[in-house]
Amino acid sequence: MPTVIHNVNHTAKSQLDYALDNATNQQEKENLVYQYLRKLDDNDDLRIPDFDEGLEWLNTEGPLSFTRELAGKVVVLDFFTYCCINCIHILPDLHQLEKKHSVKDGLVIVGVHSAKFPNEKVLQNVRSAVLRYNITHPVVNDGDARLWHELEVACWPTLVLIGPRGNLLFSLVGEGHRERLALFTNTSLRHYGDQVLLSDHLVGTKLYRDSLPPSLLSFPGKVAVDSSRKRLAIADTGHHRVLVVSSIGLVLYSIGGPESGSKDGNLDEATFCSPQGIVIKGDTVFVADTENHLIRKIDLLEGQVSTLAGVGFQGTDKEGGAMGPQQPISSPWDVALGTAGGEEDNILWVAMAGTHQIWALFLENGKLPKRSESKAGTCVRFAGSGNEENRNNAYPQKAGFAQPSGLASAPEEPWGCLYVADSESSTVRSLALKDGAVKLLVGGERDPLNLFAFGDVDGKGVDAKLQHPLGVAWAPDQGLLYVADSYNHKIKVVDPKTKQCLVVAGTGEAGDVLGPGLTESSFNEPGGLCVGEGGRVLYVADTNNHHLKVLDLDTKTVSLFPISVEDAVDSAPTKSSGPCKVPKLPKSASRVKMPPLSVSPGQTVNLELVLSLPEGTKLTEDAPSFWTLSAEGNEWLVGSQVVTGDIQNLSQPLSIPAILPTVLQATEASPSLTLSVWVYCCLAGGGACMMKAASFTQPLQIGSTPRNGTVTVALAHAF
């Protein structure tokens, strides 16, 4: 009986834990584990039940059994559910074990997926999670948690070690047991290897990821918009990179990927690891680099990526207060700009999913409510006790969150708050900016310890039900909050005045159907969203569909956001190659080559362009016109990237500066700057619309002596 299995082992295991806590060196610890294993070998009744027949398996050629494929192996069972941040935290520990000990050495790790939410029981959703978290060991979808109950597992994550005869050895509950897991595993392999009980046979594997076609986006987690520049920033999470795209989908910058890493530096060298939250303002992008446990800054103007907070590994500190690069943090999932006791946007709010808190990273000097002033660079807890709870409280440090995963800033009165998508409590909460009070907006229930109050119900306040929401977006002009109700595969809207929550889009079933209307369109675990066009449009990161989608709230339609990189639209990314491609000019485009211009390193070449539209036409608002500045073959002239901007007004000349580097790179040919323009215009009275294009190439004769100053080039063209 499972109760006997659990209880017989419990007393001896508790004694071992106590002895290990008091051991003074590694040899003493190994001897204690050896003694424990020898005692277990005398107990033949510590066998665990086998997996049920008919279960769905991933990453294997077929079902596994302790009496067949797993016989003669030390097996680590990882009881997990893919929504759980603590379960995500132990994956690096398991990856480390897999690198050290192969299946041939006698070790097999098996993920036993035991769902919390109904959505997590669906095989396709488990399969997506296995891909998203790069799990390569076998995984069984135990949707009814049969083995969980047989072994009396109590929480996620739990690791259970099984011996080569299917005998129960150890269990580890929760995260943070890397050293003890390694001790138990290493000692067990040596112990049973010495007894010649291990087998070196292979276990048939078949990785699901190997059967997938490449895609431009992979599990995009979040999306942000810079309305002033009409640009979007996308966290292309599965490809470990950040994309910055124009309003018509042209990729302007691709930073990071395809492999994970944590390197700062030039845009073409920097790397990320499963970035999630993202904010773009002007030429600055802030990134929650989730699995690196870092907050990063991308400076598009300087062409540099730097680390603002975090030390590169998971922290356990729940107070903070150190300078960012010295402050350990844990799984930041989202970021939002805000203001606290200083100049506008002097603070970056952070949804710290790993410690169930909201933190503040000061970009400039500032002050949190009821706190002393903090200097620029300080990274500190704002709200949340660190206990995983759905606890609302007037005192921010006494409130409890449960894996906060989405943030939206609503500083305007009467709101004056941060909205928080608190995923594991299935709620949306408000965090007051003036005093830090935490209140429920919608979802969950009143018992702060009940994290199972989820569902899919439109309603008011606590009567509304959500299922693991991951994103929120504020529409200030309408005073409405949009919610990515991720595990219900829906987009919802909340009126903060009435606390009424209603569905906007989605069928409630996972899918990838467009229209004809909003509620006939389907999504698959959308993880993030943002508001554009003054609240008329929502951009949605449709995570498991690997798409960015556009919800037009005026026409009530859903469409795919087209992302275009020349020759790479349907291919997986390679290592960021620095410059993104300039779109091809049509054959009808005018091409103007200017006479050579003498300049010096360090000077600014200012291209002033006057454009005239055909008589009787005007710029088309729905198809934004734009320009690009490039230096093909000499990309170092423009920071190794295509520089671009929107054309919104032709009543004044376009002024486009290019700052020449002070240090020149060797080149065989004379370098040139090329300014290209794409102009969309329609007849003023309606009717015909057209696209016009032109390019201007400016050869440069660059001297050897650096100088300051600006050299202006006047350009003009009439379409």
XYZ file of C-alpha atoms in Angstrom:
719
model
C 0.000 0.000 0.000
C 1.250 3.519 -0.747
C 0.770 4.628 2.850
C 3.141 1.888 4.027
C 5.704 2.824 1.389
C 5.661 6.432 2.491
C 5.659 5.945 6.243
C 8.281 3.190 6.481
C 10.751 5.388 4.671
C 9.770 8.626 6.431
C 11.407 8.038 9.825
C 14.734 6.859 8.414
C 14.752 9.718 5.919
C 14.120 12.298 8.669
C 17.026 10.883 10.670
C 19.255 11.065 7.580
C 18.287 14.690 6.931
C 19.118 15.615 10.518
C 22.473 13.826 10.353
C 23.376 15.467 7.022
C 22.552 18.919 8.384
C 25.097 18.326 11.154
C 27.797 16.680 9.024
C 31.017 18.692 8.753
C 32.518 17.471 5.463
C 31.635 15.793 2.179
C 33.101 12.390 3.091
C 30.985 12.241 6.240
C 27.878 13.056 4.197
C 28.627 10.323 1.654
C 29.180 7.772 4.444
C 25.811 8.660 5.970
C 24.068 8.154 2.627
C 25.848 4.795 2.127
C 24.665 3.628 5.564
C 21.123 4.723 4.724
C 21.155 2.857 1.402
C 22.424 -0.349 3.044
C 19.503 -0.216 5.477
C 17.060 0.275 2.633
C 18.460 -2.737 0.785
C 17.226 -4.914 3.645
C 13.625 -3.717 3.144
C 12.004 -5.494 0.209
C 8.647 -3.740 0.743
C 9.845 -0.340 -0.447
C 8.868 -0.934 -4.082
C 6.835 1.731 -5.831
C 3.888 1.040 -8.137
C 4.494 1.190 -11.872
C 3.110 3.829 -14.213
C -0.482 3.226 -15.275
C -1.012 1.794 -18.738
C -2.391 4.161 -21.363
C -0.610 7.277 -20.128
C 0.723 9.745 -22.713
C 4.525 9.990 -22.969
C 6.770 12.636 -24.485
C 10.419 12.461 -25.602
C 10.330 8.653 -25.714
C 9.681 5.992 -28.319
C 6.973 4.532 -26.105
C 5.780 4.055 -22.496
C 8.397 3.332 -19.823
C 8.128 0.801 -17.008
C 10.153 0.119 -13.859
C 10.153 -3.567 -14.770
C 11.446 -3.065 -18.319
C 13.129 0.104 -19.618
C 13.882 1.537 -16.151
C 15.034 -1.706 -14.550
C 18.695 -1.464 -13.549
C 18.569 2.342 -13.476
C 18.626 4.979 -10.781
C 15.559 7.042 -11.651
C 14.791 10.610 -10.590
C 11.051 11.300 -10.756
C 10.332 15.024 -11.065
C 6.735 15.680 -10.019
C 5.952 19.031 -11.623
C 3.244 21.188 -13.154
C 4.341 23.541 -15.870
C 2.732 26.702 -14.467
C 4.810 26.485 -11.285
C 7.788 28.842 -11.012
C 9.381 26.629 -8.346
C 9.231 23.701 -10.778
C 10.950 25.831 -13.405
C 13.651 26.722 -10.875
C 14.808 23.116 -10.426
C 15.172 22.387 -14.158
C 18.787 23.693 -14.170
C 19.543 21.237 -11.344
C 18.198 18.386 -13.458
C 20.048 19.603 -16.557
C 23.255 19.596 -14.523
C 22.633 15.996 -13.426
C 21.970 14.926 -17.024
C 25.264 16.468 -18.143
C 27.209 14.606 -15.448
C 25.532 11.192 -15.666
C 24.224 9.631 -18.862
C 21.587 6.945 -19.302
C 24.445 4.567 -20.064
C 25.918 5.471 -16.646
C 22.668 4.286 -15.077
C 20.693 7.527 -14.518
C 17.282 8.319 -16.030
C 15.256 11.420 -15.193
C 11.507 11.203 -15.763
C 9.202 14.207 -15.499
C 5.840 13.245 -14.021
C 3.485 16.035 -15.015
C 0.733 16.281 -12.391
C -1.514 19.178 -13.323
C -2.824 21.919 -11.049
C -5.066 23.644 -13.615
C -7.478 21.798 -15.961
C -5.714 23.396 -18.930
C -2.492 21.669 -17.872
C -3.972 18.205 -18.302
C -4.127 18.619 -22.083
C -1.245 16.778 -23.772
C -0.675 19.471 -26.403
C -0.215 22.087 -23.665
C 2.228 19.850 -21.776
C 4.064 19.284 -25.055
C 4.372 23.058 -25.546
C 5.764 23.447 -22.032
C 8.335 20.692 -22.654
C 9.493 22.608 -25.721
C 9.394 26.009 -24.015
C 11.556 24.877 -21.100
C 13.870 22.739 -23.236
C 13.088 19.534 -21.340
C 14.810 16.638 -23.134
C 14.259 13.783 -20.670
C 11.154 11.566 -20.776
C 7.917 13.137 -19.517
C 4.690 11.331 -18.680
C 1.381 13.195 -18.610
C -0.208 11.805 -15.432
C -3.281 14.020 -15.775
C -5.184 12.347 -12.941
C -2.088 12.425 -10.682
C -2.315 8.687 -9.967
C 1.371 8.202 -9.111
C 1.321 11.510 -7.176
C -1.397 10.069 -4.915
C 0.210 6.627 -4.705
C 3.414 8.143 -3.325
C 1.529 10.722 -1.231
C 3.298 13.630 -2.876
C 2.106 16.847 -1.269
C 3.422 19.756 -3.332
C 5.143 20.916 -6.492
C 7.977 20.342 -7.112
C 8.869 17.042 -5.468
C 11.787 14.842 -6.527
C 11.688 11.115 -5.776
C 14.747 8.884 -6.340
C 14.123 5.264 -7.263
C 16.694 2.433 -7.147
C 17.457 -0.140 -9.869
C 14.878 -2.628 -8.516
C 12.084 -0.031 -8.462
C 12.825 0.577 -4.786
C 12.099 3.925 -3.153
C 15.270 5.731 -2.009
C 14.842 9.446 -1.306
C 12.476 12.375 -1.720
C 13.186 16.096 -1.876
C 10.347 18.594 -1.507
C 10.472 22.090 -3.007
C 13.368 23.878 -4.692
C 16.876 24.694 -3.533
C 18.210 21.135 -3.078
C 20.859 21.044 -5.820
C 23.697 19.885 -3.559
C 21.641 17.228 -1.784
C 20.185 15.972 -5.065
C 23.701 15.569 -6.444
C 24.834 13.835 -3.222
C 21.939 11.351 -3.282
C 22.306 10.646 -7.003
C 26.095 10.286 -7.079
C 26.161 8.042 -4.021
C 23.293 5.858 -5.280
C 25.028 5.317 -8.625
C 28.268 4.296 -6.921
C 26.482 2.117 -4.368
C 24.483 0.122 -6.913
C 27.328 0.167 -9.427
C 29.567 -1.548 -6.862
C 26.866 -4.209 -6.472
C 26.694 -4.653 -10.263
C 22.969 -3.836 -10.169
C 23.111 -1.088 -12.776
C 22.486 -1.703 -16.462
C 24.068 0.320 -19.270
C 21.217 -0.234 -21.743
C 19.800 2.833 -23.502
C 16.244 4.091 -23.147
C 14.681 4.922 -26.502
C 14.235 8.664 -26.891
C 12.416 10.669 -29.529
C 12.551 14.394 -28.909
C 9.375 16.147 -29.981
C 11.308 19.309 -30.859
C 13.148 17.471 -33.640
C 9.906 17.009 -35.575
C 8.904 20.681 -35.584
C 9.312 23.030 -38.558
C 11.270 26.243 -37.916
C 9.330 29.422 -37.134
C 10.193 33.105 -36.981
C 8.858 33.416 -33.427
C 9.126 30.757 -30.729
C 6.856 31.049 -27.679
C 6.793 34.884 -27.656
C 6.155 35.843 -24.032
C 5.501 39.582 -24.009
C 5.107 42.520 -26.385
C 5.423 46.278 -25.815
C 4.720 49.321 -27.975
C 6.384 52.712 -28.271
C 3.526 54.739 -29.728
C 5.647 57.855 -30.264
C 8.006 55.970 -32.582
C 5.415 53.449 -33.784
C 7.677 50.537 -32.932
C 7.085 47.250 -31.151
C 9.456 45.244 -28.972
C 8.855 41.492 -28.814
C 10.284 39.011 -26.323
C 10.947 36.068 -28.653
C 11.326 33.869 -25.598
C 11.944 30.479 -27.160
C 14.663 31.898 -29.410
C 16.310 33.725 -26.464
C 16.190 37.056 -28.264
C 14.510 40.456 -28.446
C 13.085 41.856 -31.675
C 12.354 45.508 -32.357
C 10.047 45.925 -35.345
C 8.432 48.807 -37.185
C 4.681 49.364 -37.202
C 4.430 47.419 -40.462
C 6.481 44.488 -39.176
C 9.940 45.231 -40.557
C 12.557 43.811 -38.178
C 14.815 46.712 -37.225
C 16.895 44.985 -34.531
C 17.376 41.353 -33.583
C 19.369 41.005 -30.364
C 20.389 37.618 -28.957
C 19.625 34.041 -29.950
C 19.417 31.403 -31.096
C 21.369 29.939 -28.170
C 20.911 31.155 -24.608
C 23.520 33.127 -22.686
C 24.006 36.177 -20.490
C 26.626 38.203 -22.324
C 26.548 42.023 -22.297
C 28.121 44.125 -25.022
C 27.424 44.988 -28.641
C 24.012 44.189 -30.066
C 25.435 41.475 -32.290
C 27.227 39.789 -29.358
C 24.733 40.058 -26.473
C 22.722 37.015 -25.376
C 19.613 36.330 -23.275
C 17.940 33.299 -21.678
C 14.165 33.058 -22.112
C 13.414 36.797 -21.844
C 9.845 37.648 -20.872
C 8.852 41.161 -19.753
C 9.777 44.042 -22.031
C 9.381 47.834 -22.176
C 10.416 50.156 -25.003
C 10.730 53.929 -24.718
C 12.560 55.830 -27.412
C 15.890 54.150 -28.037
C 15.865 52.180 -24.774
C 14.477 48.693 -24.194
C 14.255 47.178 -20.695
C 14.117 43.379 -20.529
C 13.198 40.905 -17.798
C 15.793 38.261 -18.675
C 13.872 35.628 -16.774
C 15.987 32.494 -16.689
C 19.195 34.487 -16.261
C 17.587 36.175 -13.225
C 18.651 39.560 -14.619
C 17.204 42.910 -15.651
C 18.877 44.072 -18.873
C 18.954 47.344 -20.780
C 19.264 47.599 -24.563
C 20.520 50.982 -25.770
C 19.676 51.070 -29.458
C 21.402 54.408 -29.998
C 24.707 53.265 -28.488
C 24.308 49.705 -29.760
C 24.942 48.193 -26.326
C 23.319 45.732 -23.915
C 24.053 46.064 -20.195
C 22.896 44.444 -16.956
C 21.009 46.692 -14.522
C 20.151 44.175 -11.801
C 20.872 40.585 -10.824
C 24.001 38.496 -10.467
C 23.295 35.785 -13.042
C 21.886 33.090 -10.765
C 18.700 32.684 -8.764
C 18.582 34.721 -5.580
C 16.587 34.084 -2.422
C 16.737 37.586 -0.913
C 13.227 38.927 -0.270
C 14.209 42.420 0.898
C 16.807 43.797 -1.520
C 18.298 47.259 -1.185
C 21.682 46.720 -2.850
C 22.850 48.314 -6.074
C 21.355 46.439 -9.013
C 24.423 44.518 -10.266
C 25.103 43.301 -6.699
C 21.479 42.400 -5.909
C 20.450 38.749 -6.470
C 16.922 38.453 -7.889
C 14.658 35.557 -8.837
C 12.815 34.979 -12.121
C 11.693 38.485 -13.078
C 8.680 37.938 -15.347
C 7.547 41.426 -16.328
C 8.642 45.061 -16.128
C 6.866 48.425 -16.312
C 8.089 52.015 -16.194
C 6.776 54.270 -13.450
C 7.392 57.272 -11.243
C 8.048 57.318 -7.500
C 9.208 60.450 -5.678
C 11.291 61.823 -8.534
C 11.319 62.687 -12.196
C 9.028 60.930 -14.647
C 9.833 57.261 -15.343
C 12.535 57.169 -12.676
C 11.676 53.625 -11.697
C 11.286 50.213 -13.292
C 8.697 48.046 -11.568
C 9.518 44.337 -11.640
C 7.151 41.380 -11.235
C 9.485 39.079 -9.310
C 7.707 35.785 -9.931
C 10.388 33.718 -8.189
C 9.872 35.344 -4.776
C 6.177 36.237 -5.275
C 6.816 39.973 -4.925
C 6.840 43.316 -6.729
C 10.230 45.037 -6.748
C 11.488 48.468 -7.752
C 14.666 49.229 -9.694
C 15.531 52.924 -9.462
C 16.733 54.317 -12.785
C 17.172 57.712 -11.125
C 16.943 58.873 -7.505
C 13.463 58.417 -6.040
C 11.365 57.403 -3.074
C 8.869 54.633 -2.428
C 5.823 55.389 -0.252
C 6.686 55.630 3.455
C 10.358 54.924 2.722
C 13.529 56.974 2.711
C 14.980 58.122 -0.606
C 16.720 55.547 -2.791
C 19.657 56.313 -5.040
C 19.745 55.520 -8.731
C 20.633 51.853 -9.246
C 19.004 50.593 -6.041
C 16.944 47.406 -6.430
C 14.503 46.777 -3.582
C 11.269 45.017 -2.652
C 8.138 47.198 -2.879
C 5.313 44.801 -2.030
C 4.787 41.177 -1.076
C 5.892 39.213 1.964
C 7.463 36.494 -0.150
C 4.860 33.960 0.958
C 2.897 32.484 -1.938
C -0.558 33.793 -1.079
C -3.555 35.714 -2.363
C -3.382 38.161 0.539
C -4.564 41.757 0.207
C -3.390 44.264 2.788
C -3.073 48.008 3.361
C 0.597 47.428 4.178
C 2.538 46.390 1.057
C 5.071 44.188 2.888
C 2.265 42.191 4.528
C 0.433 41.498 1.284
C 1.001 38.191 -0.476
C 1.274 37.442 -4.189
C 1.428 34.121 -5.993
C 3.811 34.239 -8.939
C 3.040 37.733 -10.279
C 3.617 37.565 -14.026
C 2.218 40.733 -15.605
C 2.338 44.453 -14.813
C 0.519 47.501 -16.153
C 1.078 51.014 -14.848
C -1.971 53.261 -14.443
C -0.535 56.372 -12.761
C -3.418 58.659 -13.719
C -5.987 59.670 -11.122
C -8.264 58.276 -9.888
C -6.413 55.010 -10.523
C -2.876 55.760 -9.313
C -1.767 52.131 -9.215
C 0.043 49.205 -10.716
C -2.172 46.393 -11.957
C -0.739 42.926 -11.366
C -1.614 39.686 -13.145
C -1.104 37.295 -10.226
C -1.018 34.019 -12.105
C -1.060 31.309 -9.428
C -3.935 32.921 -7.503
C -5.781 33.496 -10.812
C -6.426 37.114 -9.894
C -5.742 40.641 -11.034
C -4.717 42.901 -8.140
C -4.042 46.611 -7.750
C -1.025 48.055 -5.950
C -1.521 51.707 -4.945
C 1.370 53.981 -5.864
C 0.698 56.468 -3.057
C 0.774 54.043 -0.103
C 1.396 50.516 -1.428
C -2.019 49.126 -0.484
C -2.835 45.877 -2.306
C -6.455 45.185 -3.281
C -8.346 42.640 -5.342
C -9.694 43.741 -8.695
C -11.092 40.481 -10.107
C -10.794 36.720 -9.676
C -9.728 34.359 -6.907
C -11.576 34.249 -3.626
C -11.399 35.860 -0.191
C -9.414 33.077 1.512
C -5.788 34.202 1.014
C -4.503 30.613 1.195
C -6.782 29.198 -1.496
C -4.836 29.250 -4.755
C -7.314 26.940 -6.495
C -10.155 29.452 -6.998
C -9.960 29.532 -10.780
C -12.419 29.176 -13.647
C -13.789 31.017 -16.657
C -16.637 33.236 -15.523
C -17.554 36.776 -16.526
C -18.608 38.766 -13.502
C -17.785 41.384 -10.938
C -14.865 41.330 -8.522
C -14.452 38.034 -6.736
C -17.359 36.521 -8.690
C -15.341 36.734 -11.902
C -13.024 33.800 -12.482
C -9.751 33.573 -14.414
C -7.275 30.743 -14.997
C -3.579 31.619 -14.606
C -3.541 35.104 -16.199
C -0.062 36.137 -17.348
C -0.517 39.621 -18.809
C -2.292 42.942 -18.272
C -2.364 46.131 -20.373
C -3.804 49.533 -19.461
C -5.770 51.687 -21.926
C -5.645 55.163 -20.320
C -7.930 56.894 -22.835
C -10.734 54.430 -22.131
C -9.913 53.715 -18.480
C -9.977 49.970 -19.167
C -7.649 47.105 -18.276
C -7.114 44.245 -20.715
C -6.117 40.817 -19.394
C -4.423 37.858 -21.065
C -6.420 35.087 -19.363
C -3.803 32.622 -20.468
C -5.085 29.189 -19.499
C -8.609 30.077 -20.653
C -7.096 31.091 -24.029
C -8.994 34.394 -23.891
C -8.496 38.136 -23.813
C -10.720 39.869 -21.270
C -11.425 43.448 -20.259
C -11.973 44.863 -16.787
C -13.598 48.183 -15.906
C -11.813 49.214 -12.680
C -14.709 51.492 -11.696
C -17.235 48.674 -11.562
C -14.816 45.704 -11.296
C -16.787 44.105 -14.120
C -14.812 41.536 -16.123
C -15.954 40.452 -19.605
C -14.525 38.375 -22.446
C -13.275 40.326 -25.466
C -11.795 37.616 -27.672
C -11.215 33.881 -27.708
C -13.365 30.782 -27.746
C -12.104 29.261 -24.505
C -10.474 26.413 -26.398
C -6.869 26.355 -27.532
C -6.627 27.009 -31.248
C -5.238 29.255 -33.971
C -8.306 30.433 -35.870
C -8.762 33.994 -37.144
C -12.334 35.234 -36.990
C -14.696 36.096 -38.425
C -15.193 37.961 -35.144
C -13.285 38.413 -31.887
C -15.067 35.659 -29.986
C -14.795 33.287 -32.956
C -11.019 33.717 -32.997
C -8.877 31.404 -30.911
C -5.592 31.652 -28.998
C -3.261 29.253 -27.212
C -2.036 30.422 -23.811
C -1.469 34.094 -24.718
C 1.234 35.365 -22.348
C 1.287 39.120 -22.901
C -0.424 42.043 -24.582
C -0.173 45.798 -25.043
C -2.430 48.636 -26.148
C -1.790 50.627 -29.341
C -3.397 53.248 -31.541
C -4.958 55.119 -28.612
C -6.761 52.056 -27.333
C -8.185 50.953 -30.671
C -5.786 48.042 -31.105
C -4.400 45.261 -28.912
C -1.173 43.454 -29.765
C -1.215 39.945 -28.286
C 1.707 37.559 -27.827
C -0.093 34.313 -28.704
C 2.578 32.259 -27.016
C 1.900 28.637 -27.903
C 0.883 29.540 -31.456
C 4.236 31.304 -31.995
C 2.450 34.385 -33.358
C 1.879 38.037 -32.643
C -1.769 38.882 -33.242
C -3.589 42.181 -33.665
C -7.044 42.766 -32.222
C -8.820 45.683 -33.915
C -11.409 46.717 -31.346
C -13.202 49.015 -33.832
C -13.742 46.450 -36.587
C -13.935 43.519 -34.122
C -11.411 41.476 -36.102
C -8.219 39.528 -35.356
C -5.267 39.336 -37.734
C -1.679 38.118 -37.715
C 0.957 40.812 -37.289
C 3.305 40.333 -40.242
C 6.980 40.178 -39.280
C 9.386 40.402 -42.170
C 13.107 39.807 -42.353
C 14.300 39.422 -45.917
C 14.917 35.763 -46.825
C 14.065 34.650 -43.296
C 10.309 34.989 -42.829
C 9.710 31.249 -42.468
C 13.045 30.201 -41.043
C 14.415 29.874 -37.567
C 16.859 32.583 -36.498
C 20.591 32.202 -36.729
C 22.954 33.963 -34.361
C 22.107 37.671 -34.473
C 24.080 38.857 -37.450
C 24.145 42.494 -36.463
C 22.515 44.424 -39.283
C 18.948 43.587 -40.202
C 18.165 43.618 -43.896
C 16.738 46.691 -45.621
C 13.565 45.850 -47.552
C 14.011 45.788 -51.295
C 13.106 48.922 -53.199
C 10.611 48.430 -56.023
C 11.949 48.684 -59.562
C 10.014 51.940 -59.995
C 11.896 53.635 -57.132
C 14.084 56.610 -57.945
C 17.734 56.105 -57.091
C 19.900 59.167 -56.566
C 23.678 59.035 -56.086
C 25.237 62.111 -54.521
C 28.795 63.389 -55.125
C 31.391 62.260 -52.549
C 31.366 64.115 -49.229
C 34.538 64.819 -47.232
C 34.047 64.178 -43.502
C 36.058 63.310 -40.393
C 35.728 60.591 -37.747
C 33.459 61.734 -34.902
C 31.484 64.197 -37.023
C 27.726 64.010 -37.554
C 26.405 63.733 -41.097
C 22.947 65.296 -41.028
C 20.778 64.286 -43.994
C 17.992 66.827 -44.511
C 15.388 65.535 -46.930
C 12.476 67.474 -48.449
C 9.819 65.252 -50.035
C 6.885 66.396 -52.173
C 3.859 64.187 -52.766
C 1.998 63.993 -56.080
C -0.518 66.802 -56.421
C -3.860 66.104 -54.744
C -2.567 63.341 -52.445
C -1.870 63.025 -48.724
C -0.047 60.581 -46.464
C -2.007 57.434 -45.623
C -2.433 56.997 -41.867
C -3.326 53.292 -42.023
C -0.087 52.392 -43.862
C 2.632 54.357 -42.063
C 5.401 55.698 -44.261
C 8.988 55.214 -43.103
C 12.676 55.709 -43.860
C 15.774 53.583 -43.327
C 19.427 54.545 -43.077
C 21.929 51.830 -43.913
C 25.563 51.312 -44.930
C 25.713 48.014 -46.796
C 29.134 46.427 -46.465
C 30.156 49.026 -43.878
C 27.515 48.518 -41.207
C 29.899 49.781 -38.522
C 29.064 53.287 -39.753
C 25.533 52.997 -38.321
C 26.214 50.857 -35.246
C 25.825 47.523 -37.067
C 22.075 48.046 -37.396
C 19.535 49.436 -39.824
C 18.342 52.766 -38.444
C 14.722 53.564 -39.206
C 11.950 56.007 -38.441
C 8.394 56.873 -39.377
C 7.357 59.635 -41.752
C 4.328 61.399 -40.311
C 4.585 64.981 -41.560
C 6.109 66.322 -44.776
C 5.546 70.007 -44.033
C 9.067 70.126 -42.551
C 12.273 68.529 -43.864
C 13.193 65.126 -42.462
C 16.371 65.477 -40.401
C 18.319 62.216 -40.056
C 21.676 62.363 -38.227
C 24.423 59.759 -38.568
C 27.246 60.022 -36.014
C 30.443 58.668 -37.529
C 32.580 56.479 -35.226
C 35.786 58.026 -33.929
C 37.619 54.752 -34.653
C 37.497 53.652 -38.270
C 37.417 50.071 -39.491
C 39.507 48.902 -42.428
C 37.546 48.788 -45.664
C 38.491 48.182 -49.279
C 35.799 50.330 -50.892
C 34.747 53.892 -50.108
C 31.915 53.702 -47.562
C 28.478 55.142 -48.333
C 25.334 55.984 -46.425
C 22.041 55.087 -48.099
C 18.808 56.808 -47.099
C 15.712 55.043 -48.441
C 12.112 56.193 -48.094
C 8.793 54.410 -48.548
C 5.809 56.758 -48.766
C 2.170 55.620 -48.773
C -0.288 58.206 -50.081
C -3.900 58.408 -51.241
C -5.950 60.917 -53.188
C -7.168 63.572 -50.793
C -10.766 62.999 -51.819
C -10.531 59.235 -51.381
C -10.158 56.499 -53.924
C -6.802 55.450 -55.309
C -3.839 54.830 -52.979
C -0.225 54.229 -53.952
C 3.230 53.513 -52.598
C 6.206 55.604 -53.693
C 9.865 54.900 -52.901
C 13.247 56.488 -53.430
C 16.840 56.089 -52.255
C 19.751 58.486 -51.862
C 23.330 57.185 -51.679
C 25.952 59.463 -50.155
C 29.575 58.315 -50.685
C 31.934 59.389 -47.898
C 35.583 60.332 -48.025
C 36.588 59.956 -44.381
C 39.770 61.630 -43.214
C 42.116 60.288 -40.572
C 41.871 63.060 -37.955
C 38.823 62.980 -35.650
C 36.796 66.187 -35.420
C 33.579 67.446 -33.878
C 30.742 69.253 -35.616
C 27.989 68.583 -38.113
C 28.053 68.350 -41.893
C 24.613 68.870 -43.453
C 23.557 67.338 -46.758
C 20.451 68.813 -48.404
C 18.334 66.307 -50.332
C 15.048 66.859 -52.168
C 12.721 64.697 -54.207
C 9.293 65.149 -55.800
C 7.256 61.990 -56.409
